[in-house]
Coordinates of C-alpha atoms and ligand atoms in Angstrom, one line a residue:
M361 CA 8.5 -18.9 8.5
T362 CA 7.1 -15.4 9.0
R363 CA 4.0 -14.8 7.0
V364 CA 3.7 -11.4 5.1
L365 CA 0.6 -9.9 3.5
S366 CA 0.0 -6.5 2.0
G367 CA -2.4 -5.0 -0.6
I368 CA -2.8 -2.1 -3.0
Q369 CA -5.9 -0.6 -4.6
P370 CA -6.3 -0.7 -8.4
T371 CA -7.2 3.0 -8.5
G372 CA -5.5 5.9 -10.1
E373 CA -1.9 5.8 -11.2
I374 CA 0.8 4.1 -9.0
H375 CA 3.2 6.7 -7.9
L376 CA 6.7 7.0 -6.4
G377 CA 5.3 7.0 -2.9
N378 CA 3.6 3.7 -3.4
Y379 CA 6.8 2.2 -4.7
V380 CA 9.1 3.6 -2.0
G381 CA 6.7 3.1 0.9
A382 CA 5.3 -0.3 -0.1
L383 CA 6.2 -2.1 -3.3
R384 CA 9.9 -1.9 -2.8
Q385 CA 9.6 -3.6 0.6
W386 CA 7.4 -6.3 -0.8
A387 CA 10.0 -7.2 -3.4
L388 CA 12.5 -7.6 -0.6
D389 CA 10.2 -9.4 1.8
Q390 CA 9.2 -12.1 -0.6
H391 CA 12.7 -13.6 -0.4
E392 CA 12.7 -13.8 3.4
H393 CA 9.1 -14.6 4.3
D394 CA 6.2 -16.5 3.1
S395 CA 4.6 -13.6 1.3
F396 CA 1.1 -12.9 0.0
F397 CA 0.2 -9.7 -2.0
C398 CA -3.2 -8.7 -3.3
V399 CA -4.7 -6.2 -5.6
V400 CA -7.6 -5.0 -3.5
D401 CA -10.4 -4.5 -6.0
L402 CA -13.2 -4.7 -3.4
H403 CA -11.6 -1.8 -1.6
A404 CA -11.5 0.2 -4.8
L405 CA -15.3 0.0 -4.9
S406 CA -15.4 2.2 -1.8
A407 CA -15.1 5.2 -4.2
D408 CA -17.0 5.7 -7.4
I409 CA -15.1 3.9 -10.2
E410 CA -16.1 2.9 -13.7
P411 CA -16.5 -0.9 -14.1
E412 CA -14.3 -0.9 -17.2
T413 CA -11.7 1.1 -15.4
L414 CA -11.6 -1.2 -12.4
R415 CA -11.2 -4.2 -14.6
A416 CA -8.4 -2.7 -16.7
K417 CA -6.6 -1.3 -13.6
T418 CA -6.7 -4.6 -11.7
V419 CA -4.6 -6.3 -14.4
E420 CA -2.4 -3.2 -14.9
V421 CA -1.6 -2.9 -11.2
A422 CA -0.8 -6.7 -11.1
A423 CA 1.6 -6.1 -14.0
I424 CA 3.2 -3.2 -12.1
L425 CA 3.7 -5.4 -9.1
L426 CA 5.5 -8.0 -11.2
A427 CA 7.5 -5.2 -12.8
A428 CA 8.4 -4.0 -9.3
G429 CA 10.1 -7.3 -8.7
L430 CA 7.4 -9.7 -7.3
D431 CA 8.3 -13.2 -8.5
P432 CA 5.2 -15.4 -8.8
D433 CA 7.5 -18.5 -8.2
V434 CA 8.5 -17.0 -4.9
C435 CA 5.4 -15.2 -3.5
T436 CA 1.6 -15.4 -4.0
L437 CA 0.1 -12.6 -6.0
F438 CA -3.7 -12.5 -6.4
V439 CA -6.8 -10.4 -6.7
Q440 CA -8.8 -9.9 -3.5
S441 CA -12.3 -10.6 -5.1
H442 CA -11.1 -13.9 -6.5
V443 CA -10.9 -15.2 -2.9
H444 CA -14.4 -14.8 -1.6
E445 CA -13.3 -15.5 2.0
H446 CA -12.1 -11.9 2.2
A447 CA -15.7 -10.5 2.0
E448 CA -17.0 -13.2 4.3
L449 CA -14.4 -12.6 7.1
G450 CA -15.1 -8.9 6.6
W451 CA -18.7 -9.6 7.7
L452 CA -17.6 -11.6 10.7
L453 CA -15.2 -8.8 11.8
G454 CA -17.8 -6.2 11.2
C455 CA -19.7 -7.9 14.0
V456 CA -16.7 -7.4 16.3
A457 CA -15.8 -3.8 15.3
S458 CA -17.6 -0.7 16.8
M459 CA -19.0 2.4 15.1
G460 CA -16.9 4.5 17.4
E461 CA -13.6 3.0 16.5
L462 CA -14.3 3.2 12.8
R463 CA -15.5 6.8 13.0
R464 CA -12.0 7.7 14.5
M465 CA -10.2 6.5 11.3
T466 CA -8.5 9.5 9.8
Q467 CA -8.8 8.1 6.2
F468 CA -12.6 8.0 6.6
K469 CA -12.6 11.5 8.1
D470 CA -10.4 12.8 5.3
K471 CA -12.3 11.2 2.5
T472 CA -15.7 12.2 3.8
A473 CA -16.9 15.6 2.7
K474 CA -16.9 17.9 5.7
G475 CA -20.1 17.5 7.7
D476 CA -21.6 15.2 5.2
E477 CA -21.1 11.8 6.8
G478 CA -24.7 10.9 5.8
A479 CA -23.7 10.8 2.1
A480 CA -20.5 8.8 2.6
R481 CA -20.6 5.2 1.3
V482 CA -20.9 2.5 3.9
G483 CA -18.0 0.7 2.2
L484 CA -15.7 3.6 2.8
F485 CA -16.7 3.5 6.5
T486 CA -16.1 -0.3 6.8
Y487 CA -13.0 -0.2 4.6
P488 CA -10.6 -0.9 7.5
V489 CA -12.7 -3.9 8.6
L490 CA -12.2 -5.5 5.2
Q491 CA -8.5 -4.6 5.4
A492 CA -8.3 -6.4 8.7
A493 CA -9.9 -9.5 7.1
D494 CA -7.3 -9.4 4.3
I495 CA -4.6 -9.6 6.9
L496 CA -6.1 -12.0 9.5
L497 CA -7.1 -14.6 6.9
Y498 CA -3.4 -15.4 6.2
D499 CA -2.2 -15.6 9.9
T500 CA -0.1 -12.7 8.9
D501 CA 2.8 -11.7 11.2
R502 CA 4.1 -8.7 9.2
V503 CA 2.4 -6.1 7.0
P504 CA 4.7 -3.9 4.9
V505 CA 2.9 -0.6 4.3
G506 CA 3.6 3.2 4.2
A507 CA 3.2 5.3 7.4
D508 CA -0.3 6.4 6.4
Q509 CA -1.6 2.8 7.1
R510 CA -0.4 2.8 10.8
Q511 CA -3.9 3.5 12.2
H512 CA -5.6 0.8 10.1
L513 CA -3.0 -1.7 11.3
E514 CA -3.7 -0.7 14.9
L515 CA -7.4 -1.3 14.3
C516 CA -6.6 -4.7 12.8
R517 CA -4.6 -5.7 15.9
D518 CA -7.4 -4.5 18.2
L519 CA -10.0 -6.6 16.3
A520 CA -7.8 -9.7 16.3
Q521 CA -7.2 -9.3 20.1
R522 CA -10.8 -8.7 20.8
F523 CA -11.9 -11.7 18.7
N524 CA -9.4 -13.9 20.4
Q525 CA -10.5 -12.8 23.9
R526 CA -14.2 -13.3 23.1
Y527 CA -14.1 -16.4 21.0
G528 CA -10.8 -18.1 21.9
E529 CA -7.3 -18.0 20.2
T530 CA -8.1 -17.8 16.5
F531 CA -6.0 -15.0 14.9
V532 CA -2.3 -14.1 14.8
V533 CA -1.9 -10.5 15.9
P534 CA 0.1 -8.8 13.1
D535 CA 2.7 -6.1 13.2
A536 CA 3.0 -3.2 10.7
A537 CA 6.4 -3.0 8.9
I538 CA 7.0 0.6 8.0
P539 CA 10.3 1.5 6.3
K540 CA 12.7 3.8 8.2
V541 CA 13.3 6.0 5.3
G542 CA 10.6 6.7 2.6
A543 CA 7.6 5.7 4.7
R544 CA 5.9 8.9 3.8
V545 CA 6.9 10.4 0.5
M546 CA 5.6 14.0 0.4
D547 CA 3.8 15.8 -2.4
L548 CA 6.4 17.7 -4.5
Q549 CA 4.2 20.8 -4.7
D550 CA 2.9 20.7 -1.2
P551 CA 5.4 18.9 1.0
T552 CA 3.2 19.2 4.1
M553 CA 0.9 16.5 2.6
K554 CA 1.7 12.9 1.4
M555 CA 2.1 12.1 -2.2
S556 CA -1.3 10.6 -3.0
K557 CA -3.0 9.0 -6.0
S558 CA -6.3 10.8 -5.4
R559 CA -5.2 14.1 -3.8
S560 CA -1.9 15.2 -5.4
S561 CA -1.8 17.4 -8.4
P562 CA 0.0 16.1 -11.5
Q563 CA 3.1 18.1 -10.7
G564 CA 2.9 17.0 -7.0
K565 CA 3.3 13.3 -7.8
V566 CA 5.8 11.2 -9.8
L567 CA 4.1 8.3 -11.6
L568 CA 5.9 5.1 -11.7
L569 CA 5.5 4.7 -15.4
E570 CA 6.1 8.2 -16.6
P571 CA 8.9 9.1 -19.0
P572 CA 12.3 9.9 -17.4
E573 CA 12.4 13.5 -18.6
V574 CA 9.0 14.1 -16.9
V575 CA 10.1 12.5 -13.7
A576 CA 13.3 14.6 -13.7
K577 CA 11.5 17.8 -14.4
K578 CA 9.0 17.3 -11.6
I579 CA 11.7 16.6 -9.0
R580 CA 13.8 19.6 -10.2
R581 CA 10.7 21.8 -9.7
A582 CA 9.8 20.5 -6.3
V583 CA 8.8 23.1 -3.8
T584 CA 11.4 23.6 -1.0
D585 CA 11.7 26.8 1.1
N586 CA 13.6 30.1 0.9
E587 CA 16.2 29.5 3.6
A588 CA 18.9 28.1 1.3
E589 CA 20.2 25.7 3.9
V590 CA 20.3 21.9 3.3
R591 CA 19.3 20.2 6.5
Y592 CA 17.4 17.0 7.2
D593 CA 14.4 17.9 9.4
P594 CA 11.0 16.8 8.1
A595 CA 9.1 18.9 10.6
T596 CA 10.6 22.3 9.7
K597 CA 12.0 21.6 6.3
P598 CA 9.6 19.2 4.6
G599 CA 10.5 19.9 1.0
V600 CA 14.2 19.6 1.4
S601 CA 13.9 16.6 3.7
N602 CA 11.7 14.9 1.1
L603 CA 14.4 15.3 -1.6
L604 CA 17.0 14.0 0.8
E605 CA 14.9 10.9 1.6
L606 CA 14.3 10.2 -2.1
L607 CA 18.0 10.6 -2.9
G608 CA 18.7 8.4 0.1
V609 CA 16.3 5.6 -0.9
A610 CA 17.6 5.6 -4.5
T611 CA 21.3 5.6 -3.5
G612 CA 21.3 3.7 -0.2
A613 CA 22.8 6.6 1.8
T614 CA 21.0 8.1 4.8
P615 CA 19.3 11.5 4.5
Q616 CA 21.5 12.9 7.3
E617 CA 24.7 11.9 5.5
L618 CA 23.5 13.4 2.3
A619 CA 22.5 16.7 3.9
D620 CA 26.2 17.2 4.8
K621 CA 27.2 16.9 1.1
Y622 CA 25.1 19.8 -0.2
D623 CA 24.9 23.4 0.6
Q624 CA 22.6 24.5 -2.3
Y625 CA 19.2 23.3 -3.4
G626 CA 20.0 23.2 -7.1
P627 CA 22.6 20.4 -7.1
L628 CA 20.5 18.4 -4.5
K629 CA 17.5 18.6 -6.8
A630 CA 19.5 17.7 -9.9
D631 CA 21.1 14.7 -8.1
A632 CA 17.8 13.5 -6.7
A633 CA 16.1 13.8 -10.1
A634 CA 18.9 11.7 -11.8
A635 CA 18.9 9.1 -9.0
V636 CA 15.1 8.6 -9.0
V637 CA 15.1 8.3 -12.8
E638 CA 17.7 5.5 -12.5
F639 CA 15.9 3.9 -9.6
L640 CA 12.7 3.6 -11.6
R641 CA 14.3 2.6 -14.9
P642 CA 14.4 -1.2 -14.3
V643 CA 10.7 -1.2 -13.2
Q644 CA 9.7 0.7 -16.3
T645 CA 11.6 -1.6 -18.6
R646 CA 10.1 -4.7 -17.1
F647 CA 6.6 -3.2 -17.2
R648 CA 6.9 -2.6 -21.0
E649 CA 7.7 -6.3 -21.5
L650 CA 4.8 -7.4 -19.3
A651 CA 2.3 -5.0 -20.8
D652 CA 2.6 -7.0 -24.1
D653 CA 1.5 -10.2 -22.4
L654 CA -1.4 -9.5 -20.1
G655 CA -2.4 -13.1 -20.6
H656 CA 0.7 -14.1 -18.6
V657 CA -0.4 -11.7 -15.8
E658 CA -3.8 -13.2 -15.7
R659 CA -2.4 -16.7 -15.5
V660 CA -0.2 -15.6 -12.6
L661 CA -3.3 -14.2 -10.8
A662 CA -5.3 -17.4 -11.3
K663 CA -2.6 -19.5 -9.8
G664 CA -2.2 -17.0 -7.0
A665 CA -5.9 -17.1 -6.1
E666 CA -5.8 -20.9 -5.8
K667 CA -2.8 -20.8 -3.4
A668 CA -4.3 -17.9 -1.4
Q669 CA -7.7 -19.6 -1.1
A670 CA -6.3 -22.8 0.3
V671 CA -5.0 -20.7 3.3
A672 CA -7.9 -18.3 3.5
A673 CA -10.6 -21.0 3.5
R674 CA -9.1 -22.7 6.6
T675 CA -8.9 -19.5 8.6
L676 CA -12.4 -18.4 7.7
H677 CA -13.7 -21.8 8.8
R678 CA -11.8 -21.6 12.1
A679 CA -13.2 -18.1 12.7
G680 CA -16.8 -19.0 11.8
S681 CA -16.7 -22.1 14.0
A682 CA -15.3 -20.1 16.9
M683 CA -18.3 -17.7 16.6
G684 CA -20.8 -20.5 16.6
L685 CA -21.7 -20.9 12.9
L686 CA -23.0 -24.4 12.3
P687 CA -20.7 -26.4 10.1
R688 CA -22.3 -27.6 6.8
R689 CA -22.7 -31.3 6.6
Ligands
ATP1808 P1 -5.1 7.3 -2.2 O1 -4.5 8.7 -2.5 O2 -6.2 7.0 -3.2 O3 -5.5 7.1 -0.8 P2 -2.6 6.1 -2.1 O4 -1.7 6.9 -2.9 O5 -2.6 6.3 -0.6 O6 -4.1 6.2 -2.6 P3 -2.9 3.2 -1.8 O7 -3.3 2.2 -2.8 O8 -3.9 3.5 -0.8 O9 -2.3 4.6 -2.4 O10 -1.6 2.7 -1.0 C1 -0.8 1.6 -1.4 C2 0.4 1.5 -0.5 O11 1.3 2.6 -0.7 C3 0.1 1.5 1.0 O12 1.0 0.6 1.7 C4 0.4 3.0 1.4 O13 0.8 3.1 2.8 C5 1.6 3.3 0.5 N1 1.7 4.7 0.3 C6 0.7 5.5 -0.3 N2 1.2 6.8 -0.4 C7 2.4 6.8 0.1 C8 3.4 7.9 0.3 N3 3.2 9.1 -0.1 N4 4.6 7.5 0.8 C9 4.9 6.2 1.2 N5 4.0 5.2 1.1 C10 2.8 5.5 0.5
LTN1809 N1 -5.7 0.2 3.0 C1 -4.6 0.0 2.1 C2 -4.7 -1.0 1.1 C3 -4.9 -2.4 1.7 C4 -4.0 -3.1 2.5 C5 -4.7 -4.3 2.9 C6 -2.7 -2.9 3.0 C7 -6.1 -3.1 1.7 N2 -5.9 -4.3 2.3 C8 -4.1 -5.3 3.7 C9 -2.1 -3.9 3.8 C10 -2.8 -5.1 4.1 C11 -4.4 1.4 1.5 O1 -5.3 2.1 1.3 N3 -3.2 1.7 1.2

């Protein structure tokens, strides 16, 4: 059976882009593949975050994943730091990765203040190495992510191949699974950049848990253009194309088909707003139920960590032995 793994940081508020680009695929994947999903709290430490916030967000994000449809009887849901093998394989892979390839990562470049690499955290720099460890520990074949993660997945493949060549066949080389529609949900106020937890303004992003009327208003006020022509073309009409994609994801139609049905922006916005509200409703309802029983969420995570560790420990041992670490007697 194909092995799936993906992760999400417990930072900021989960938004529509995270759901459409990643979580929605995870909920589908779990029924077809042997699936592992983790809340990557170690990655969250690569930016400044209050300890209390990190603790609270870790459980909240796990609850959101369950609300989004992950079934703990079907998939394995866990917290990255509960499986210490992630940090350890991260070290081993850091001895395989080069400064040059990490310096080319656009996420590092984007998140580093211009010209101030000296002040950037080492953890932000080595972030993709830890991500590669997350993936390779589970002999992962398929990694469902949004389009922004393509470059990190390429790096992970490079590291796996280099390791295998240097130390012998050890890791499965994974493929990214990026959805055809909705892989890059754009910011509603600036449709030339992706909807982002850290970078989007409140009006630019739809939060997964926000009230329906707020969701609808943000979508109705999305920035488009002044051509008054409904056409699906992300390169030249990013605002309109974003609305067509959102409506498409929520209704199951393709953005091209939908473009033919509208000749004005007003009705397109109204329909997209209504469709997204309905699309999010079941997730919001389930979240409210789970939020009352965080003890349940923590029990799910404890069981998940145990299942994950059983797999991770074997892979870490295999990798360490291949590199020449002396087995403990
Ligand atoms: P940040 O703004 O802090 O970088 P983020 O919004 O990118 O955060 P992550 O936790 O880094 O959120 O991403 C979790 C998952 O959501 C990843 O698989 C990522 O590819 C996906 N994702 C993030 N933003 C979008 C988006 N706008 N459209 C589609 N998928 C997205
Ligand atoms: N880097 C990803 C989060 C992430 C991840 C992973 C995704 C950490 N480890 C392993 C897929 C597989 C992000 O910032 N969105």
